[in-house]
PDB file of C-alpha atoms in Angstrom:
ATOM      1  CA  MET A  15      84.440 -13.042 -21.469  1.00  0.00           C
ATOM      2  CA  ILE A  16      81.720 -10.883 -23.021  1.00  0.00           C
ATOM      3  CA  ILE A  17      78.484 -10.322 -21.112  1.00  0.00           C
ATOM      4  CA  THR A  18      75.711  -8.443 -22.898  1.00  0.00           C
ATOM      5  CA  LEU A  19      72.813  -6.648 -21.243  1.00  0.00           C
ATOM      6  CA  LEU A  20      69.384  -6.191 -22.790  1.00  0.00           C
ATOM      7  CA  THR A  21      66.791  -4.541 -20.543  1.00  0.00           C
ATOM      8  CA  ASP A  22      63.850  -2.166 -20.335  1.00  0.00           C
ATOM      9  CA  PHE A  23      65.546  -0.040 -17.653  1.00  0.00           C
ATOM     10  CA  GLY A  24      65.978   3.051 -19.848  1.00  0.00           C
ATOM     11  CA  GLN A  25      68.895   5.483 -19.706  1.00  0.00           C
ATOM     12  CA  SER A  26      67.911   7.682 -16.769  1.00  0.00           C
ATOM     13  CA  SER A  27      67.693   5.020 -14.052  1.00  0.00           C
ATOM     14  CA  TYR A  28      70.580   3.511 -12.087  1.00  0.00           C
ATOM     15  CA  TYR A  29      69.495  -0.097 -12.649  1.00  0.00           C
ATOM     16  CA  ALA A  30      71.854  -0.974 -15.512  1.00  0.00           C
ATOM     17  CA  ALA A  31      74.818   0.503 -13.626  1.00  0.00           C
ATOM     18  CA  ALA A  32      73.898  -1.556 -10.566  1.00  0.00           C
ATOM     19  CA  MET A  33      73.975  -4.740 -12.642  1.00  0.00           C
ATOM     20  CA  LYS A  34      77.349  -3.794 -14.098  1.00  0.00           C
ATOM     21  CA  GLY A  35      78.764  -3.145 -10.649  1.00  0.00           C
ATOM     22  CA  VAL A  36      77.688  -6.595  -9.476  1.00  0.00           C
ATOM     23  CA  ILE A  37      79.133  -8.263 -12.567  1.00  0.00           C
ATOM     24  CA  LEU A  38      82.504  -6.515 -12.303  1.00  0.00           C
ATOM     25  CA  SER A  39      82.760  -7.232  -8.577  1.00  0.00           C
ATOM     26  CA  ILE A  40      82.512 -10.952  -9.322  1.00  0.00           C
ATOM     27  CA  CYS A  41      84.294 -11.035 -12.679  1.00  0.00           C
ATOM     28  CA  PRO A  42      86.589  -7.989 -13.050  1.00  0.00           C
ATOM     29  CA  ASP A  43      87.767  -9.112 -16.490  1.00  0.00           C
ATOM     30  CA  ALA A  44      84.267  -9.211 -17.966  1.00  0.00           C
ATOM     31  CA  LYS A  45      83.643  -7.104 -21.048  1.00  0.00           C
ATOM     32  CA  ILE A  46      80.122  -5.727 -20.694  1.00  0.00           C
ATOM     33  CA  VAL A  47      78.253  -4.705 -23.841  1.00  0.00           C
ATOM     34  CA  ASP A  48      74.912  -2.904 -23.745  1.00  0.00           C
ATOM     35  CA  ILE A  49      72.646  -4.222 -26.487  1.00  0.00           C
ATOM     36  CA  THR A  50      69.981  -1.760 -25.372  1.00  0.00           C
ATOM     37  CA  HIS A  51      68.231  -0.585 -22.230  1.00  0.00           C
ATOM     38  CA  ASN A  52      65.436   1.042 -24.214  1.00  0.00           C
ATOM     39  CA  ILE A  53      63.067  -1.871 -24.701  1.00  0.00           C
ATOM     40  CA  SER A  54      59.516  -0.626 -24.181  1.00  0.00           C
ATOM     41  CA  PRO A  55      58.594  -1.240 -20.536  1.00  0.00           C
ATOM     42  CA  GLN A  56      57.688  -4.886 -19.902  1.00  0.00           C
ATOM     43  CA  ASP A  57      57.518  -5.658 -23.651  1.00  0.00           C
ATOM     44  CA  ILE A  58      58.700  -9.261 -23.823  1.00  0.00           C
ATOM     45  CA  ASP A  59      57.995  -9.615 -27.557  1.00  0.00           C
ATOM     46  CA  GLU A  60      60.065  -6.549 -28.427  1.00  0.00           C
ATOM     47  CA  ALA A  61      62.947  -7.795 -26.302  1.00  0.00           C
ATOM     48  CA  ALA A  62      62.784 -11.198 -27.991  1.00  0.00           C
ATOM     49  CA  PHE A  63      62.957  -9.592 -31.438  1.00  0.00           C
ATOM     50  CA  VAL A  64      65.879  -7.315 -30.565  1.00  0.00           C
ATOM     51  CA  LEU A  65      67.761 -10.240 -29.041  1.00  0.00           C
ATOM     52  CA  ASN A  66      67.173 -12.285 -32.176  1.00  0.00           C
ATOM     53  CA  GLN A  67      68.604  -9.502 -34.339  1.00  0.00           C
ATOM     54  CA  THR A  68      71.803  -9.229 -32.311  1.00  0.00           C
ATOM     55  CA  TYR A  69      72.842 -12.312 -30.355  1.00  0.00           C
ATOM     56  CA  SER A  70      74.466 -14.261 -33.199  1.00  0.00           C
ATOM     57  CA  LEU A  71      76.719 -11.326 -34.158  1.00  0.00           C
ATOM     58  CA  PHE A  72      78.738 -11.784 -30.975  1.00  0.00           C
ATOM     59  CA  PRO A  73      81.697 -14.153 -30.562  1.00  0.00           C
ATOM     60  CA  ALA A  74      81.038 -17.709 -29.459  1.00  0.00           C
ATOM     61  CA  GLY A  75      80.941 -18.018 -25.686  1.00  0.00           C
ATOM     62  CA  THR A  76      79.183 -14.686 -25.134  1.00  0.00           C
ATOM     63  CA  ILE A  77      76.762 -14.620 -22.207  1.00  0.00           C
ATOM     64  CA  HIS A  78      73.583 -12.734 -23.114  1.00  0.00           C
ATOM     65  CA  THR A  79      71.705 -11.377 -20.093  1.00  0.00           C
ATOM     66  CA  ILE A  80      68.101 -10.304 -20.638  1.00  0.00           C
ATOM     67  CA  VAL A  81      66.062  -8.513 -17.990  1.00  0.00           C
ATOM     68  CA  VAL A  82      62.602  -7.642 -19.256  1.00  0.00           C
ATOM     69  CA  ASP A  83      60.725  -9.125 -16.384  1.00  0.00           C
ATOM     70  CA  PRO A  84      57.136  -8.088 -15.641  1.00  0.00           C
ATOM     71  CA  GLY A  85      56.848 -11.169 -13.411  1.00  0.00           C
ATOM     72  CA  VAL A  86      59.756 -10.242 -11.140  1.00  0.00           C
ATOM     73  CA  GLY A  87      59.219 -11.511  -7.607  1.00  0.00           C
ATOM     74  CA  THR A  88      56.662 -14.140  -8.633  1.00  0.00           C
ATOM     75  CA  GLU A  89      57.060 -17.893  -9.073  1.00  0.00           C
ATOM     76  CA  ARG A  90      58.569 -17.549 -12.550  1.00  0.00           C
ATOM     77  CA  LYS A  91      62.035 -19.128 -12.648  1.00  0.00           C
ATOM     78  CA  PRO A  92      65.404 -17.609 -13.512  1.00  0.00           C
ATOM     79  CA  ILE A  93      66.890 -19.755 -16.261  1.00  0.00           C
ATOM     80  CA  ILE A  94      70.151 -20.334 -18.078  1.00  0.00           C
ATOM     81  CA  VAL A  95      70.021 -21.579 -21.659  1.00  0.00           C
ATOM     82  CA  LYS A  96      73.108 -23.103 -23.273  1.00  0.00           C
ATOM     83  CA  THR A  97      73.267 -23.439 -27.048  1.00  0.00           C
ATOM     84  CA  ASN A  98      76.176 -24.555 -29.210  1.00  0.00           C
ATOM     85  CA  ASP A  99      77.680 -21.061 -29.149  1.00  0.00           C
ATOM     86  CA  TYR A 100      76.089 -18.947 -26.420  1.00  0.00           C
ATOM     87  CA  TYR A 101      74.663 -18.711 -22.936  1.00  0.00           C
ATOM     88  CA  PHE A 102      71.455 -16.839 -22.145  1.00  0.00           C
ATOM     89  CA  VAL A 103      70.522 -15.732 -18.633  1.00  0.00           C
ATOM     90  CA  ALA A 104      66.912 -14.584 -18.425  1.00  0.00           C
ATOM     91  CA  PRO A 105      63.541 -14.920 -16.721  1.00  0.00           C
ATOM     92  CA  ASP A 106      61.433 -17.858 -17.854  1.00  0.00           C
ATOM     93  CA  ASN A 107      58.756 -15.735 -19.520  1.00  0.00           C
ATOM     94  CA  GLY A 108      59.040 -16.378 -23.265  1.00  0.00           C
ATOM     95  CA  VAL A 109      61.692 -13.743 -23.955  1.00  0.00           C
ATOM     96  CA  LEU A 110      63.915 -16.487 -25.435  1.00  0.00           C
ATOM     97  CA  SER A 111      61.283 -17.606 -27.953  1.00  0.00           C
ATOM     98  CA  TYR A 112      63.489 -17.039 -31.015  1.00  0.00           C
ATOM     99  CA  ILE A 113      66.431 -18.745 -29.319  1.00  0.00           C
ATOM    100  CA  PHE A 114      64.417 -21.905 -28.755  1.00  0.00           C
ATOM    101  CA  GLN A 115      63.135 -21.697 -32.330  1.00  0.00           C
ATOM    102  CA  ASN A 116      66.624 -21.272 -33.799  1.00  0.00           C
ATOM    103  CA  SER A 117      68.672 -23.547 -31.543  1.00  0.00           C
ATOM    104  CA  GLU A 118      67.947 -27.229 -31.782  1.00  0.00           C
ATOM    105  CA  GLY A 119      69.070 -29.104 -28.704  1.00  0.00           C
ATOM    106  CA  ALA A 120      69.355 -26.064 -26.436  1.00  0.00           C
ATOM    107  CA  GLU A 121      69.963 -27.046 -22.804  1.00  0.00           C
ATOM    108  CA  VAL A 122      67.820 -25.272 -20.209  1.00  0.00           C
ATOM    109  CA  TYR A 123      68.679 -24.971 -16.520  1.00  0.00           C
ATOM    110  CA  GLU A 124      66.823 -23.416 -13.627  1.00  0.00           C
ATOM    111  CA  ALA A 125      69.275 -21.181 -11.771  1.00  0.00           C
ATOM    112  CA  ASP A 126      68.370 -22.299  -8.253  1.00  0.00           C
ATOM    113  CA  ASN A 127      71.652 -22.332  -6.311  1.00  0.00           C
ATOM    114  CA  LYS A 128      71.455 -19.245  -4.110  1.00  0.00           C
ATOM    115  CA  ASN A 129      75.184 -19.433  -3.431  1.00  0.00           C
ATOM    116  CA  PHE A 130      75.543 -17.747  -6.814  1.00  0.00           C
ATOM    117  CA  PHE A 131      73.023 -14.978  -6.086  1.00  0.00           C
ATOM    118  CA  ARG A 132      73.587 -11.868  -4.009  1.00  0.00           C
ATOM    119  CA  LYS A 133      73.010 -12.494  -0.316  1.00  0.00           C
ATOM    120  CA  GLU A 134      70.099 -10.067  -0.066  1.00  0.00           C
ATOM    121  CA  ILE A 135      67.532 -10.565  -2.843  1.00  0.00           C
ATOM    122  CA  SER A 136      65.051  -7.817  -3.604  1.00  0.00           C
ATOM    123  CA  SER A 137      61.643  -8.968  -4.820  1.00  0.00           C
ATOM    124  CA  THR A 138      61.699  -6.141  -7.377  1.00  0.00           C
ATOM    125  CA  PHE A 139      65.269  -6.259  -8.729  1.00  0.00           C
ATOM    126  CA  HIS A 140      66.292  -9.750  -9.777  1.00  0.00           C
ATOM    127  CA  GLY A 141      68.411  -8.202 -12.528  1.00  0.00           C
ATOM    128  CA  ARG A 142      70.877  -7.017  -9.901  1.00  0.00           C
ATOM    129  CA  ASP A 143      70.473  -9.784  -7.349  1.00  0.00           C
ATOM    130  CA  ILE A 144      70.087 -12.930  -9.489  1.00  0.00           C
ATOM    131  CA  PHE A 145      70.699 -12.453 -13.223  1.00  0.00           C
ATOM    132  CA  ALA A 146      73.829 -10.281 -12.952  1.00  0.00           C
ATOM    133  CA  PRO A 147      75.665 -12.529 -10.471  1.00  0.00           C
ATOM    134  CA  VAL A 148      74.677 -15.681 -12.352  1.00  0.00           C
ATOM    135  CA  ALA A 149      76.056 -14.232 -15.600  1.00  0.00           C
ATOM    136  CA  ALA A 150      79.224 -13.123 -13.822  1.00  0.00           C
ATOM    137  CA  HIS A 151      79.839 -16.528 -12.248  1.00  0.00           C
ATOM    138  CA  LEU A 152      79.378 -18.187 -15.641  1.00  0.00           C
ATOM    139  CA  ALA A 153      81.902 -15.745 -17.102  1.00  0.00           C
ATOM    140  CA  SER A 154      84.289 -16.618 -14.265  1.00  0.00           C
ATOM    141  CA  GLY A 155      84.200 -20.257 -15.316  1.00  0.00           C
ATOM    142  CA  VAL A 156      81.733 -21.740 -12.835  1.00  0.00           C
ATOM    143  CA  ASN A 157      80.146 -24.864 -14.314  1.00  0.00           C
ATOM    144  CA  ILE A 158      76.515 -24.400 -15.256  1.00  0.00           C
ATOM    145  CA  ASN A 159      75.611 -27.569 -13.330  1.00  0.00           C
ATOM    146  CA  LYS A 160      76.750 -25.931 -10.091  1.00  0.00           C
ATOM    147  CA  ILE A 161      74.514 -22.915 -10.635  1.00  0.00           C
ATOM    148  CA  GLY A 162      71.374 -24.762 -11.638  1.00  0.00           C
ATOM    149  CA  LYS A 163      69.616 -27.976 -12.522  1.00  0.00           C
ATOM    150  CA  VAL A 164      68.153 -29.207 -15.789  1.00  0.00           C
ATOM    151  CA  PHE A 165      64.743 -27.646 -16.336  1.00  0.00           C
ATOM    152  CA  THR A 166      62.180 -29.037 -18.785  1.00  0.00           C
ATOM    153  CA  ASP A 167      58.977 -27.186 -17.925  1.00  0.00           C
ATOM    154  CA  PHE A 168      60.137 -23.871 -19.377  1.00  0.00           C
ATOM    155  CA  GLU A 169      58.164 -21.253 -21.305  1.00  0.00           C
ATOM    156  CA  LYS A 170      59.099 -21.556 -24.976  1.00  0.00           C
ATOM    157  CA  GLY A 171      57.162 -18.453 -25.918  1.00  0.00           C
ATOM    158  CA  LYS A 172      55.675 -17.840 -29.317  1.00  0.00           C
ATOM    159  CA  THR A 173      57.008 -15.933 -32.297  1.00  0.00           C
ATOM    160  CA  PRO A 174      54.473 -13.957 -34.369  1.00  0.00           C
ATOM    161  CA  ASP A 175      52.741 -16.115 -36.971  1.00  0.00           C
ATOM    162  CA  VAL A 176      52.813 -15.495 -40.711  1.00  0.00           C
ATOM    163  CA  LYS A 177      49.781 -16.956 -42.447  1.00  0.00           C
ATOM    164  CA  ILE A 178      49.969 -18.094 -46.056  1.00  0.00           C
ATOM    165  CA  ARG A 179      46.824 -18.896 -47.989  1.00  0.00           C
ATOM    166  CA  GLY A 180      47.216 -19.334 -51.726  1.00  0.00           C
ATOM    167  CA  ASN A 181      48.893 -16.203 -53.068  1.00  0.00           C
ATOM    168  CA  GLN A 182      48.146 -14.171 -49.949  1.00  0.00           C
ATOM    169  CA  ILE A 183      50.533 -13.633 -47.043  1.00  0.00           C
ATOM    170  CA  THR A 184      49.290 -12.088 -43.808  1.00  0.00           C
ATOM    171  CA  GLY A 185      51.679 -10.783 -41.195  1.00  0.00           C
ATOM    172  CA  SER A 186      51.980  -7.885 -38.793  1.00  0.00           C
ATOM    173  CA  ILE A 187      54.242  -5.123 -37.542  1.00  0.00           C
ATOM    174  CA  ILE A 188      56.432  -6.501 -34.758  1.00  0.00           C
ATOM    175  CA  TYR A 189      58.940  -3.696 -34.167  1.00  0.00           C
ATOM    176  CA  ILE A 190      59.184   0.043 -34.739  1.00  0.00           C
ATOM    177  CA  ASP A 191      62.636   1.622 -34.627  1.00  0.00           C
ATOM    178  CA  ARG A 192      63.487   5.133 -33.423  1.00  0.00           C
ATOM    179  CA  PHE A 193      63.153   6.489 -36.973  1.00  0.00           C
ATOM    180  CA  GLY A 194      59.583   5.239 -37.228  1.00  0.00           C
ATOM    181  CA  ASN A 195      60.428   2.446 -39.654  1.00  0.00           C
ATOM    182  CA  CYS A 196      57.996  -0.436 -39.209  1.00  0.00           C
ATOM    183  CA  ILE A 197      59.395  -3.963 -39.303  1.00  0.00           C
ATOM    184  CA  THR A 198      57.080  -6.849 -40.125  1.00  0.00           C
ATOM    185  CA  ASN A 199      57.385 -10.535 -39.347  1.00  0.00           C
ATOM    186  CA  ILE A 200      57.332 -11.386 -43.073  1.00  0.00           C
ATOM    187  CA  PRO A 201      60.736 -12.780 -44.102  1.00  0.00           C
ATOM    188  CA  ALA A 202      62.415 -11.657 -47.291  1.00  0.00           C
ATOM    189  CA  GLY A 203      62.447 -15.164 -48.706  1.00  0.00           C
ATOM    190  CA  LEU A 204      58.674 -15.148 -49.120  1.00  0.00           C
ATOM    191  CA  ILE A 205      58.572 -12.075 -51.348  1.00  0.00           C
ATOM    192  CA  LYS A 206      61.954 -11.509 -53.003  1.00  0.00           C
ATOM    193  CA  ASN A 207      61.914 -11.507 -56.812  1.00  0.00           C
ATOM    194  CA  LYS A 208      58.120 -11.486 -56.889  1.00  0.00           C
ATOM    195  CA  LYS A 209      55.631  -8.905 -58.053  1.00  0.00           C
ATOM    196  CA  ILE A 210      53.558  -8.038 -55.027  1.00  0.00           C
ATOM    197  CA  SER A 211      50.915  -5.691 -53.710  1.00  0.00           C
ATOM    198  CA  ILE A 212      51.265  -4.700 -50.058  1.00  0.00           C
ATOM    199  CA  HIS A 213      48.220  -3.568 -48.087  1.00  0.00           C
ATOM    200  CA  ILE A 214      48.681  -1.815 -44.756  1.00  0.00           C
ATOM    201  CA  LYS A 215      46.055   0.378 -43.108  1.00  0.00           C
ATOM    202  CA  ASN A 216      44.270   1.984 -46.086  1.00  0.00           C
ATOM    203  CA  LEU A 217      47.350   2.035 -48.300  1.00  0.00           C
ATOM    204  CA  PHE A 218      48.597  -0.133 -51.141  1.00  0.00           C
ATOM    205  CA  ILE A 219      52.278  -0.328 -52.092  1.00  0.00           C
ATOM    206  CA  ASP A 220      52.933  -2.073 -55.386  1.00  0.00           C
ATOM    207  CA  ARG A 221      56.684  -2.640 -55.321  1.00  0.00           C
ATOM    208  CA  LEU A 222      59.735  -3.206 -53.161  1.00  0.00           C
ATOM    209  CA  SER A 223      62.281  -0.391 -53.158  1.00  0.00           C
ATOM    210  CA  ALA A 224      66.019  -0.942 -52.887  1.00  0.00           C
ATOM    211  CA  THR A 225      66.798   2.173 -50.821  1.00  0.00           C
ATOM    212  CA  PHE A 226      65.014   5.139 -49.236  1.00  0.00           C
ATOM    213  CA  SER A 227      66.255   7.336 -52.081  1.00  0.00           C
ATOM    214  CA  SER A 228      64.356   5.126 -54.542  1.00  0.00           C
ATOM    215  CA  VAL A 229      61.311   7.254 -53.708  1.00  0.00           C
ATOM    216  CA  GLY A 230      60.809  10.984 -53.248  1.00  0.00           C
ATOM    217  CA  ARG A 231      61.165  12.818 -49.965  1.00  0.00           C
ATOM    218  CA  ASN A 232      58.243  12.078 -47.592  1.00  0.00           C
ATOM    219  CA  SER A 233      57.108   9.213 -49.847  1.00  0.00           C
ATOM    220  CA  ILE A 234      56.094   5.804 -48.499  1.00  0.00           C
ATOM    221  CA  LEU A 235      58.084   2.733 -49.427  1.00  0.00           C
ATOM    222  CA  ALA A 236      58.355  -0.972 -48.706  1.00  0.00           C
ATOM    223  CA  TYR A 237      61.759  -2.616 -48.641  1.00  0.00           C
ATOM    224  CA  ILE A 238      63.778  -5.515 -47.285  1.00  0.00           C
ATOM    225  CA  GLY A 239      65.648  -4.094 -44.320  1.00  0.00           C
ATOM    226  CA  SER A 240      68.748  -5.161 -42.451  1.00  0.00           C
ATOM    227  CA  SER A 241      66.446  -7.379 -40.384  1.00  0.00           C
ATOM    228  CA  ASP A 242      65.935  -9.466 -43.554  1.00  0.00           C
ATOM    229  CA  MET A 243      62.229  -8.775 -43.084  1.00  0.00           C
ATOM    230  CA  LEU A 244      59.748  -6.664 -45.009  1.00  0.00           C
ATOM    231  CA  GLU A 245      59.759  -3.130 -43.633  1.00  0.00           C
ATOM    232  CA  ILE A 246      57.569  -0.090 -44.233  1.00  0.00           C
ATOM    233  CA  GLY A 247      59.114   3.376 -44.104  1.00  0.00           C
ATOM    234  CA  ILE A 248      58.938   6.962 -45.285  1.00  0.00           C
ATOM    235  CA  ASN A 249      61.890   8.702 -46.905  1.00  0.00           C
ATOM    236  CA  SER A 250      62.985  11.356 -44.377  1.00  0.00           C
ATOM    237  CA  GLY A 251      59.965  10.739 -42.181  1.00  0.00           C
ATOM    238  CA  SER A 252      58.327   8.425 -39.663  1.00  0.00           C
ATOM    239  CA  ALA A 253      56.014   5.800 -41.117  1.00  0.00           C
ATOM    240  CA  ALA A 254      54.737   4.938 -37.661  1.00  0.00           C
ATOM    241  CA  LYS A 255      53.769   8.518 -36.847  1.00  0.00           C
ATOM    242  CA  ASN A 256      52.447   9.590 -40.230  1.00  0.00           C
ATOM    243  CA  LEU A 257      50.534   6.400 -41.016  1.00  0.00           C
ATOM    244  CA  LYS A 258      49.470   5.755 -37.408  1.00  0.00           C
ATOM    245  CA  ILE A 259      51.056   2.304 -37.471  1.00  0.00           C
ATOM    246  CA  VAL A 260      51.545   0.463 -34.188  1.00  0.00           C
ATOM    247  CA  LYS A 261      52.908  -2.922 -33.227  1.00  0.00           C
ATOM    248  CA  GLY A 262      50.348  -5.496 -34.253  1.00  0.00           C
ATOM    249  CA  THR A 263      49.110  -3.571 -37.308  1.00  0.00           C
ATOM    250  CA  LYS A 264      48.150  -6.109 -39.966  1.00  0.00           C
ATOM    251  CA  VAL A 265      50.066  -6.351 -43.252  1.00  0.00           C
ATOM    252  CA  ILE A 266      48.592  -8.259 -46.199  1.00  0.00           C
ATOM    253  CA  ILE A 267      50.609  -9.146 -49.289  1.00  0.00           C
ATOM    254  CA  GLN A 268      49.143 -10.375 -52.532  1.00  0.00           C
ATOM    255  CA  ILE A 269      51.655 -12.164 -54.736  1.00  0.00           C
ATOM    256  CA  MET A 270      50.932 -11.391 -58.369  1.00  0.00           C
ATOM    257  CA  GLU A 271      53.759 -13.117 -60.242  1.00  0.00           C
ATOM    258  CA  LYS A 272      57.519 -13.264 -60.446  1.00  0.00           C
ATOM    259  CA  ALA A 273      59.159  -9.886 -60.926  1.00  0.00           C
ATOM    260  CA  ASP A 274      60.615  -9.062 -64.320  1.00  0.00           C
TER     261      ASP A 274
END
C-alpha cells in the first residue's frame, strides 16, 4: 500500500523521518512516497494546491497524509476522508478544500479511536502520534469505521475565487515554484484560443506563449503550465523575484476576441 506524505517540516528536521518510522513499525510493507516537505510553514492554501496537483496521479487506494497543521494541539479534529479512489488523513483545517470540491460524495470521519494512535501523544507533533499511525493502520487493512466515526461538521475550506465580469477575468497568484514561476488560479479553459491582454503589477502581456523559448532570454511570458493554469514566468529567470510578485498578487485578463 502506498502512503504519501505532504508536510511543511522541511528537509533539515527529523520530523518526516519520525513519521516514517512510526508508519513502518505498524505497516512494514508500506511504500512511503514524499510529495514534499517544503510547503511554506503553516501555509494551508499552498499545501491544498500542491495536493490537488499530485493526488490523482497515484494508484487507486493510495493513502495521502497531509500535515500542515498550525492548529496542532487545539480542538481541531484529525480526519480521514474516503473518496472513490483515495484516502486522505489530515487535520480538519481546510487543507482538503480541493478534494471536497473535486470529489462528490466524499465520506468524512473523525479519527477518534485512540487505540490507533501512539500511546503517548505530544500536543505539538500529531503528525507522528496521530496522523502517521492512522495512515499506517489504514494501510494494514483496518476498517475506517474502527478508527473513526462519521463526521459532518468538517471544514470544507475555500479555493481561491476567479471573478468573471463581461470580458474581464480577475484572479490571483496562488503558488510560486522554486524557479520563480508564478501560477494563477485562472484555468486554461477560460483563455485558450482567445486573444487576451494580461495585466499583472504594472505590466501588460498581450499573448500566451507555447514555451519559454518562445521569448528571448530574461523576457517575461505568460503560458499555460503543467498545472493547466495560467502562469507567469521569465525565460531563464525568476518572475517572482524580478517582478516582485507574491502569492495573492492580482491578475486581470481582458478578453479581446478569439485568436486567429
